mmCIF file of C-alpha atoms in Angstrom:
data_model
loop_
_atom_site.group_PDB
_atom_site.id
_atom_site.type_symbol
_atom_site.label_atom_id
_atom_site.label_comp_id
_atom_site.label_asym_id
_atom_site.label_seq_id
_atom_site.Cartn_x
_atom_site.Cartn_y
_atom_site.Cartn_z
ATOM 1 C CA UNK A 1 44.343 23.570 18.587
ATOM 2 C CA UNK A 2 43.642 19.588 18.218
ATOM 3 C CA UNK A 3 47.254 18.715 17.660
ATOM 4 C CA UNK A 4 48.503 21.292 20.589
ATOM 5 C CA UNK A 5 46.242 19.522 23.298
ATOM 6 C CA UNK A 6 47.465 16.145 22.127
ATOM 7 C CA UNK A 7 51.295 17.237 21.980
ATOM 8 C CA UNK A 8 50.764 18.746 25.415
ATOM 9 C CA UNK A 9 48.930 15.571 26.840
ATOM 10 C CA UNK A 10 51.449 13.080 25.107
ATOM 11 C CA UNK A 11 54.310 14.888 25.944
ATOM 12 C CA UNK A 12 54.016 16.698 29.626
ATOM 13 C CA UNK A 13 51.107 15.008 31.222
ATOM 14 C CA UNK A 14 52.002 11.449 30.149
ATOM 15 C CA UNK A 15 56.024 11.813 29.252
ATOM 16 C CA UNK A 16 55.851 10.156 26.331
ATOM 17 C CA UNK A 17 58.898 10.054 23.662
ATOM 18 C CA UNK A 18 59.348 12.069 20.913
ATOM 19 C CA UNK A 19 59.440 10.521 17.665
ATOM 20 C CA UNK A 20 62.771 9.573 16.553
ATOM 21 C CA UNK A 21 64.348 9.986 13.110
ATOM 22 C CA UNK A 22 62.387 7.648 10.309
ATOM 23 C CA UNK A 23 59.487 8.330 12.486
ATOM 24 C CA UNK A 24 59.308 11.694 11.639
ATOM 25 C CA UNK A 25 59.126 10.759 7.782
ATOM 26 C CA UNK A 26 56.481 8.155 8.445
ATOM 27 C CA UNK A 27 54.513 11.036 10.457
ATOM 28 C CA UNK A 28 54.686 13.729 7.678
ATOM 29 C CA UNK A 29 53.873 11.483 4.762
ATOM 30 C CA UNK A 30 50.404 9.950 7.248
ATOM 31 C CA UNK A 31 49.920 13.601 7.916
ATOM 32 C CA UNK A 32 50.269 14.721 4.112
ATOM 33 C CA UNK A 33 47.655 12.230 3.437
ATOM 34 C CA UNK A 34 45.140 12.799 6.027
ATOM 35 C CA UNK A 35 45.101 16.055 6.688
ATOM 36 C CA UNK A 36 46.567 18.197 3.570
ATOM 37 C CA UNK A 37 45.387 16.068 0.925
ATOM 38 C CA UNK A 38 42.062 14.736 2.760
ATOM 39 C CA UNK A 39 40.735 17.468 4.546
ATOM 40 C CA UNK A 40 42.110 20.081 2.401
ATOM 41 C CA UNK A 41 40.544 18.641 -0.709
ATOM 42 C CA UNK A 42 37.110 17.664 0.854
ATOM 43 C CA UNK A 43 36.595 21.305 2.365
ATOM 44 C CA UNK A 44 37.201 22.663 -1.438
ATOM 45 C CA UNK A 45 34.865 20.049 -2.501
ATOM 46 C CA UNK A 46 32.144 20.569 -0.454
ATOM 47 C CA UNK A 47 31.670 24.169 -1.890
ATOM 48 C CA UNK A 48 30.834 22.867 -5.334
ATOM 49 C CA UNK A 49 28.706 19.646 -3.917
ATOM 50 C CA UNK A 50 25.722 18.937 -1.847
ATOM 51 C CA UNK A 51 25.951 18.032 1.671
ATOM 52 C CA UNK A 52 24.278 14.956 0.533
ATOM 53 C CA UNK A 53 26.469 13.944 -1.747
ATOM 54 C CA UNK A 54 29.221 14.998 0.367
ATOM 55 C CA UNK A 55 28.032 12.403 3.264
ATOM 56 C CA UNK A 56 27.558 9.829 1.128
ATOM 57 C CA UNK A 57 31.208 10.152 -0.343
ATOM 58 C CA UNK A 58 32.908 8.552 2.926
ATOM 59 C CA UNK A 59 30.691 5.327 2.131
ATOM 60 C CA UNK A 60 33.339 4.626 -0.802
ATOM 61 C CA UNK A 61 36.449 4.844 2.071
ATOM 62 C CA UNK A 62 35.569 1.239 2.959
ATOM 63 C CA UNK A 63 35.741 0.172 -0.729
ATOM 64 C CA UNK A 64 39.027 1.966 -1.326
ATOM 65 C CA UNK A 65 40.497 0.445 1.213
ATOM 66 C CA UNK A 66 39.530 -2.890 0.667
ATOM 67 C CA UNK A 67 40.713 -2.877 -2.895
ATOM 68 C CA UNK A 68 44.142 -0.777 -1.801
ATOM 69 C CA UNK A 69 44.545 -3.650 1.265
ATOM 70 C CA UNK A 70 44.415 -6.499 -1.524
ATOM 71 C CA UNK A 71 47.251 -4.768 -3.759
ATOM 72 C CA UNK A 72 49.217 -3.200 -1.135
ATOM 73 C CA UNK A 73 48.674 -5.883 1.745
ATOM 74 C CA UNK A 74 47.805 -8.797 -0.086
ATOM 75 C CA UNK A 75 44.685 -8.710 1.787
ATOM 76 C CA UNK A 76 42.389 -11.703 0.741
ATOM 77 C CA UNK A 77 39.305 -10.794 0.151
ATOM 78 C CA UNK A 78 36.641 -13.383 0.804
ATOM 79 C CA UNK A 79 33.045 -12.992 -0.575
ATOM 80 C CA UNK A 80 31.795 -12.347 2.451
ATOM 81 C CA UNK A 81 33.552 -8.785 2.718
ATOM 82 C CA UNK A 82 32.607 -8.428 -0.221
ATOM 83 C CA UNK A 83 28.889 -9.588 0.569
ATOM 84 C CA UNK A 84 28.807 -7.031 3.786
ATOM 85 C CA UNK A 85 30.834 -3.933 1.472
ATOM 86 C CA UNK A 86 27.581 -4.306 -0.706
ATOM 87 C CA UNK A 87 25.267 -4.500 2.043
ATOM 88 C CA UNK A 88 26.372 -1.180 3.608
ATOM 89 C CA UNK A 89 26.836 0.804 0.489
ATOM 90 C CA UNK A 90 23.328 -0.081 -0.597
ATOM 91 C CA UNK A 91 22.169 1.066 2.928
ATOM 92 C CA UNK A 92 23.863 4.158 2.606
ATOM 93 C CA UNK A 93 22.414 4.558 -0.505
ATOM 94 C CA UNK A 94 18.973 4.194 0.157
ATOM 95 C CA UNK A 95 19.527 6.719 3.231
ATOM 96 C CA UNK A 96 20.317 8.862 0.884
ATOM 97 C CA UNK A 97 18.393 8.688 -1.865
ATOM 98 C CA UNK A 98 16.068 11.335 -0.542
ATOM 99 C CA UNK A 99 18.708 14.201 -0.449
ATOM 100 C CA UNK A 100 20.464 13.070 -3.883
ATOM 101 C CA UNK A 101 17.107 13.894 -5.825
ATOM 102 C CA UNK A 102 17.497 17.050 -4.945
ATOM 103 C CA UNK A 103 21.832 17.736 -4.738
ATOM 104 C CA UNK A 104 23.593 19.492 -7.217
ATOM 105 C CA UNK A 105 27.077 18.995 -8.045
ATOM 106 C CA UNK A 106 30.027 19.878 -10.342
ATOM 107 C CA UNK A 107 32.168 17.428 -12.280
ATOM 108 C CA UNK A 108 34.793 19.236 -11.275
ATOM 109 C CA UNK A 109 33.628 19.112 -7.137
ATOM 110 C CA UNK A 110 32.989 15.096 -7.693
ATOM 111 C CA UNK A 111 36.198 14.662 -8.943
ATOM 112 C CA UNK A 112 38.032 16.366 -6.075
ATOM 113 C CA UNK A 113 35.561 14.169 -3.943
ATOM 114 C CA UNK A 114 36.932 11.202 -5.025
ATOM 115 C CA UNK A 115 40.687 12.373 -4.726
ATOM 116 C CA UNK A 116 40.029 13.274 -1.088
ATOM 117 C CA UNK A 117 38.578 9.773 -0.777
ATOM 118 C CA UNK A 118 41.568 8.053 -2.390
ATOM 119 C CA UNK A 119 44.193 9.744 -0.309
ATOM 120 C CA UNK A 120 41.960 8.995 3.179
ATOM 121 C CA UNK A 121 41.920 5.358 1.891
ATOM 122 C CA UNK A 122 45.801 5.363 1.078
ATOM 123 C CA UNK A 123 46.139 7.114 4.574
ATOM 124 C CA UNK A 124 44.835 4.657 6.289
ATOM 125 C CA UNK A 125 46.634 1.438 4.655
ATOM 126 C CA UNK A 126 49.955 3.942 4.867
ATOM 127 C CA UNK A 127 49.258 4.091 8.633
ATOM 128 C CA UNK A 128 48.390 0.471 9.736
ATOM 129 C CA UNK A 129 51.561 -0.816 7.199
ATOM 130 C CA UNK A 130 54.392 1.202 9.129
ATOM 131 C CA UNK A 131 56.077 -0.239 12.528
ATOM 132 C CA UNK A 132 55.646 2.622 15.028
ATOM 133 C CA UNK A 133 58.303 0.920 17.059
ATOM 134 C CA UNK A 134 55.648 1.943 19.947
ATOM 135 C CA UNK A 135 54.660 5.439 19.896
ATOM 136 C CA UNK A 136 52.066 6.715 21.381
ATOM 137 C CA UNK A 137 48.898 6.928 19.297
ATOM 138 C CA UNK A 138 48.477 10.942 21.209
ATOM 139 C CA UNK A 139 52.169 11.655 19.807
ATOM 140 C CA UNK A 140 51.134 10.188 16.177
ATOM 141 C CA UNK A 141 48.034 12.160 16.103
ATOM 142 C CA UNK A 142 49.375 15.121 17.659
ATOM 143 C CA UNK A 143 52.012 15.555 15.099
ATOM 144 C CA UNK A 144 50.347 14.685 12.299
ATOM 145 C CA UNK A 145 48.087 16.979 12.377
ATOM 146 C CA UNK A 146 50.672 19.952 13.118
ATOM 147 C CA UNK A 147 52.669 18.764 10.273
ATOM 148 C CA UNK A 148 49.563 18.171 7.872
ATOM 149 C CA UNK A 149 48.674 21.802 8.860
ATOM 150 C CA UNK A 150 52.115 23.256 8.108
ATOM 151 C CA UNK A 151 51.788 21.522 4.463
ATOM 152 C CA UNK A 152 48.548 23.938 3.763
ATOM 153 C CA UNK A 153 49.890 26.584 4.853
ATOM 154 C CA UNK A 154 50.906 28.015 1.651
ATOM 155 C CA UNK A 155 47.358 27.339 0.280
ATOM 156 C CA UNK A 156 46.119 29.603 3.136
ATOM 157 C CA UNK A 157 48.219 32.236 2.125
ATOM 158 C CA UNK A 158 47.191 32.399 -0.948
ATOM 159 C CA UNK A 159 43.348 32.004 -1.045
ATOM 160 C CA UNK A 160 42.815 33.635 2.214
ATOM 161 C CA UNK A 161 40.204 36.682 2.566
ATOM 162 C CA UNK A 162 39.447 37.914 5.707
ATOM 163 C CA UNK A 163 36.031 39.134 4.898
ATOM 164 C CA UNK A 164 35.158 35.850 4.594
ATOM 165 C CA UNK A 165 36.066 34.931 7.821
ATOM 166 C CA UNK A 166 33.617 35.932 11.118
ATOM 167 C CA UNK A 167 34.869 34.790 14.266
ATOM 168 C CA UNK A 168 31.629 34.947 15.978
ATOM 169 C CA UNK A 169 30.300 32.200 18.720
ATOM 170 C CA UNK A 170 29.571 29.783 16.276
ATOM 171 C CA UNK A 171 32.671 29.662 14.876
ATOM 172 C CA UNK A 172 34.528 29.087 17.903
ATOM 173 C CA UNK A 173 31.654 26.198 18.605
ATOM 174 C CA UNK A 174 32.502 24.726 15.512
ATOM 175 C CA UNK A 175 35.779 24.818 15.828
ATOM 176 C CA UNK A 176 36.498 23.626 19.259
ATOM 177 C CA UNK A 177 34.140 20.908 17.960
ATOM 178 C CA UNK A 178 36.426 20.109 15.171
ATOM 179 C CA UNK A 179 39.612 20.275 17.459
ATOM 180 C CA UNK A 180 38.573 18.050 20.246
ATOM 181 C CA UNK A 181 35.371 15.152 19.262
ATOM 182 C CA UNK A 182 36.359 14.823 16.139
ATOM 183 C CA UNK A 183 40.260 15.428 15.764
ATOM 184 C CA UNK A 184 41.123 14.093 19.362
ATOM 185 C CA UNK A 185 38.064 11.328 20.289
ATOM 186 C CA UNK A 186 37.203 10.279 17.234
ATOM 187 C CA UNK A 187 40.667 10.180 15.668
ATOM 188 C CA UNK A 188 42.051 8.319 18.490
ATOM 189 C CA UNK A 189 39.346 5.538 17.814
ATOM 190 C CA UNK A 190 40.061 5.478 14.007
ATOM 191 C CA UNK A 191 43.761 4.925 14.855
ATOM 192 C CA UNK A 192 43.054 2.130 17.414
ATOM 193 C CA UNK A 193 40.856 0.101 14.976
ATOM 194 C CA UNK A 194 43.811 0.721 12.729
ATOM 195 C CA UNK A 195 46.004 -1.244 14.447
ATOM 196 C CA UNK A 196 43.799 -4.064 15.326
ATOM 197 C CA UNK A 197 42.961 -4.545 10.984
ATOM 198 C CA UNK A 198 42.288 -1.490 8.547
ATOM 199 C CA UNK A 199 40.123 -3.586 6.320
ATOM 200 C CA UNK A 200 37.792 -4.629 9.767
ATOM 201 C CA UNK A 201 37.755 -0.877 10.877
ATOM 202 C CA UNK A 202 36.885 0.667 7.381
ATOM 203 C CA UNK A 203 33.740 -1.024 7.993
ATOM 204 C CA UNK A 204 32.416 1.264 10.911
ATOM 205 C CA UNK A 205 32.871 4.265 8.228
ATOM 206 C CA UNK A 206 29.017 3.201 6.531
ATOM 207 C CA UNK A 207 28.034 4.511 9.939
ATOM 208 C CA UNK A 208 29.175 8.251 9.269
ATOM 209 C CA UNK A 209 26.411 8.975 6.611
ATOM 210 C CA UNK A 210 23.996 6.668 9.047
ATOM 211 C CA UNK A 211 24.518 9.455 12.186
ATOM 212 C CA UNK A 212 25.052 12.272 9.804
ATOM 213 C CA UNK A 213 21.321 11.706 8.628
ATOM 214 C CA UNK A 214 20.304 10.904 12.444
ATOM 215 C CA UNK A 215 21.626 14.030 13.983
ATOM 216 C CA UNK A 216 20.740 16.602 10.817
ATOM 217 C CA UNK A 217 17.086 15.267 11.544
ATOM 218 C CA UNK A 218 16.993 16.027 15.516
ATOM 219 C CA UNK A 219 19.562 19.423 15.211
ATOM 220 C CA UNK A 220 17.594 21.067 11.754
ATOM 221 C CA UNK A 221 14.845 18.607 11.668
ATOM 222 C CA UNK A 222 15.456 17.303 8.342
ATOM 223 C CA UNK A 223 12.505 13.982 7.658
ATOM 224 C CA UNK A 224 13.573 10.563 8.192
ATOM 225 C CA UNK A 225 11.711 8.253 5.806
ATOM 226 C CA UNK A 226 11.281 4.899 4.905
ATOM 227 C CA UNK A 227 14.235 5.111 3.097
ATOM 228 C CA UNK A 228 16.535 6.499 5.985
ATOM 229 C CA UNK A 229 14.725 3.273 8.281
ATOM 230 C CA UNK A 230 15.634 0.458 5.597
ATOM 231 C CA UNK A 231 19.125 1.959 5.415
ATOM 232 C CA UNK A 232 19.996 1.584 8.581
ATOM 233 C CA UNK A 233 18.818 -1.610 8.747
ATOM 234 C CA UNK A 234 21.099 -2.678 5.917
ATOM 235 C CA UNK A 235 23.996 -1.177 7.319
ATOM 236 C CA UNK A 236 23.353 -2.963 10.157
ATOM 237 C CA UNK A 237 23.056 -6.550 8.677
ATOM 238 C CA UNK A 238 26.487 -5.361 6.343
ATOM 239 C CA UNK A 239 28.519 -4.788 9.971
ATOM 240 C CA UNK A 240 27.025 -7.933 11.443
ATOM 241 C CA UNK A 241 28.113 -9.865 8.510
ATOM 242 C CA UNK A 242 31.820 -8.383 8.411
ATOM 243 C CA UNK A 243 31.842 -8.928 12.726
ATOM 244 C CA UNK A 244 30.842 -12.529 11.774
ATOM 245 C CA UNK A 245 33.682 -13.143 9.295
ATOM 246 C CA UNK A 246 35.890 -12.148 12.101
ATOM 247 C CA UNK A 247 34.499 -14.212 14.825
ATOM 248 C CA UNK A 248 34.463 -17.270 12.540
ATOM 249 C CA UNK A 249 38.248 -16.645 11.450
ATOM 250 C CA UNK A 250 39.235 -16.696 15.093
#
């Protein structure tokens, strides 16, 4: 649905090009990475870990990518982004801290976690290091996730069951949900900060768990505590410090 509205925007409403030879490579592999490996493996995982735990996991993206930006990019690191990474992870953490007494996990869920985590991260840098020779961020996202879709499609066919599926209301909410804030709008945000500096945009991830917290409380009225209050506070302080770094440097 998400990568038909794009295609159709991209290339009707706004004419743009189609990609062209190499840039269909470069698509598939960012699609392999973000949406077959990613998505894939984090939907698996989050049947054999807590939602919790599951929230917290996108905390370690920034961290990933820092480290993979030094190897791969020859990023420096200074000790302020490294001062603000620990800031926001032990915000995060402390937001959390209430549901983690109480998640359960698998070692093997955690471990698929992690993988999904890795490939995001690698996604990312793989992204922001090719030359797009111009095209449209709508005709990147578009076709990535059609082609990242296509990849699964043999794990569909085999570990399909219909009874598990009930196309009901909620699951077209959901889904349309899915399709158009979060793989149109937000996507198109992610990919923009991409371009301007992976390492500076990875930072706004410590905000997922933040919201994720925020909106569970006001949607299912989970409690906000003391601990969800002095997270956000260090989260806060974490992004400042990174935003600073950036000002300074320019």
């Amino acid at each position: 649905i998400a990568g038909s509205i794009m295609l159709f925007i991209s290339h009707i409403v706004m004419t743009k090009r189609l990609p062209q030879k190499k840039e269909w490579i470069q698509i598939s592999i960012y699609g392999l990475f973000n949406i077959t490996f990613y998505l894939g493996l984090y939907v698996i995982a989050m049947q054999k870990v807590s939602a919790g735990l599951g929230s917290l996991a996108v905390a370690t993206n920034p961290v990933f990518i820092v480290l993979i930006s030094a190897i791969w990019l020859s990023h420096k690191i200074k000790f302020k982004n490294i001062l603000s990474l620990v800031l926001c992870f032990i915000g995060v953490f402390l937001a959390a801290y209430p549901l983690l007494q109480s998640s359960f996990a698998t070692p093997g869920g955690i471990l698929i976690l992690v993988t999904s985590m890795i490939a995001y991260s690698l996604g990312t840098i793989y992204y922001s290091k090719q030359n797009w020779n111009g095209l449209h961020i709508l005709t990147i996202n578009g076709w990535q996730t059609i082609i990242g879709a296509v990849f699964l499609l043999p794990v569909l066919f085999l570990t399909y069951q219909a009874n598990k599926n009930i196309f009901d209301s909620d699951f077209w909410f959901s889904t349309s949900w899915l399709a158009i804030a979060v793989s149109i709008g937000a996507v198109q945000f992610w990919l923009y900060l991409l371009k301007i500096n992976p390492i500076k945009a990875s930072y706004w991830l410590f905000l997922c768990p933040i919201f994720g917290f925020l909106i569970a409380h006001f949607m299912v009225k989970e409690p906000l505590t003391l601990y969800t209050l002095f997270g956000v506070v260090f989260v806060i302080i974490g992004l400042y410090t990174s935003l600073s770094v950036d000002k300074k440097t320019k």
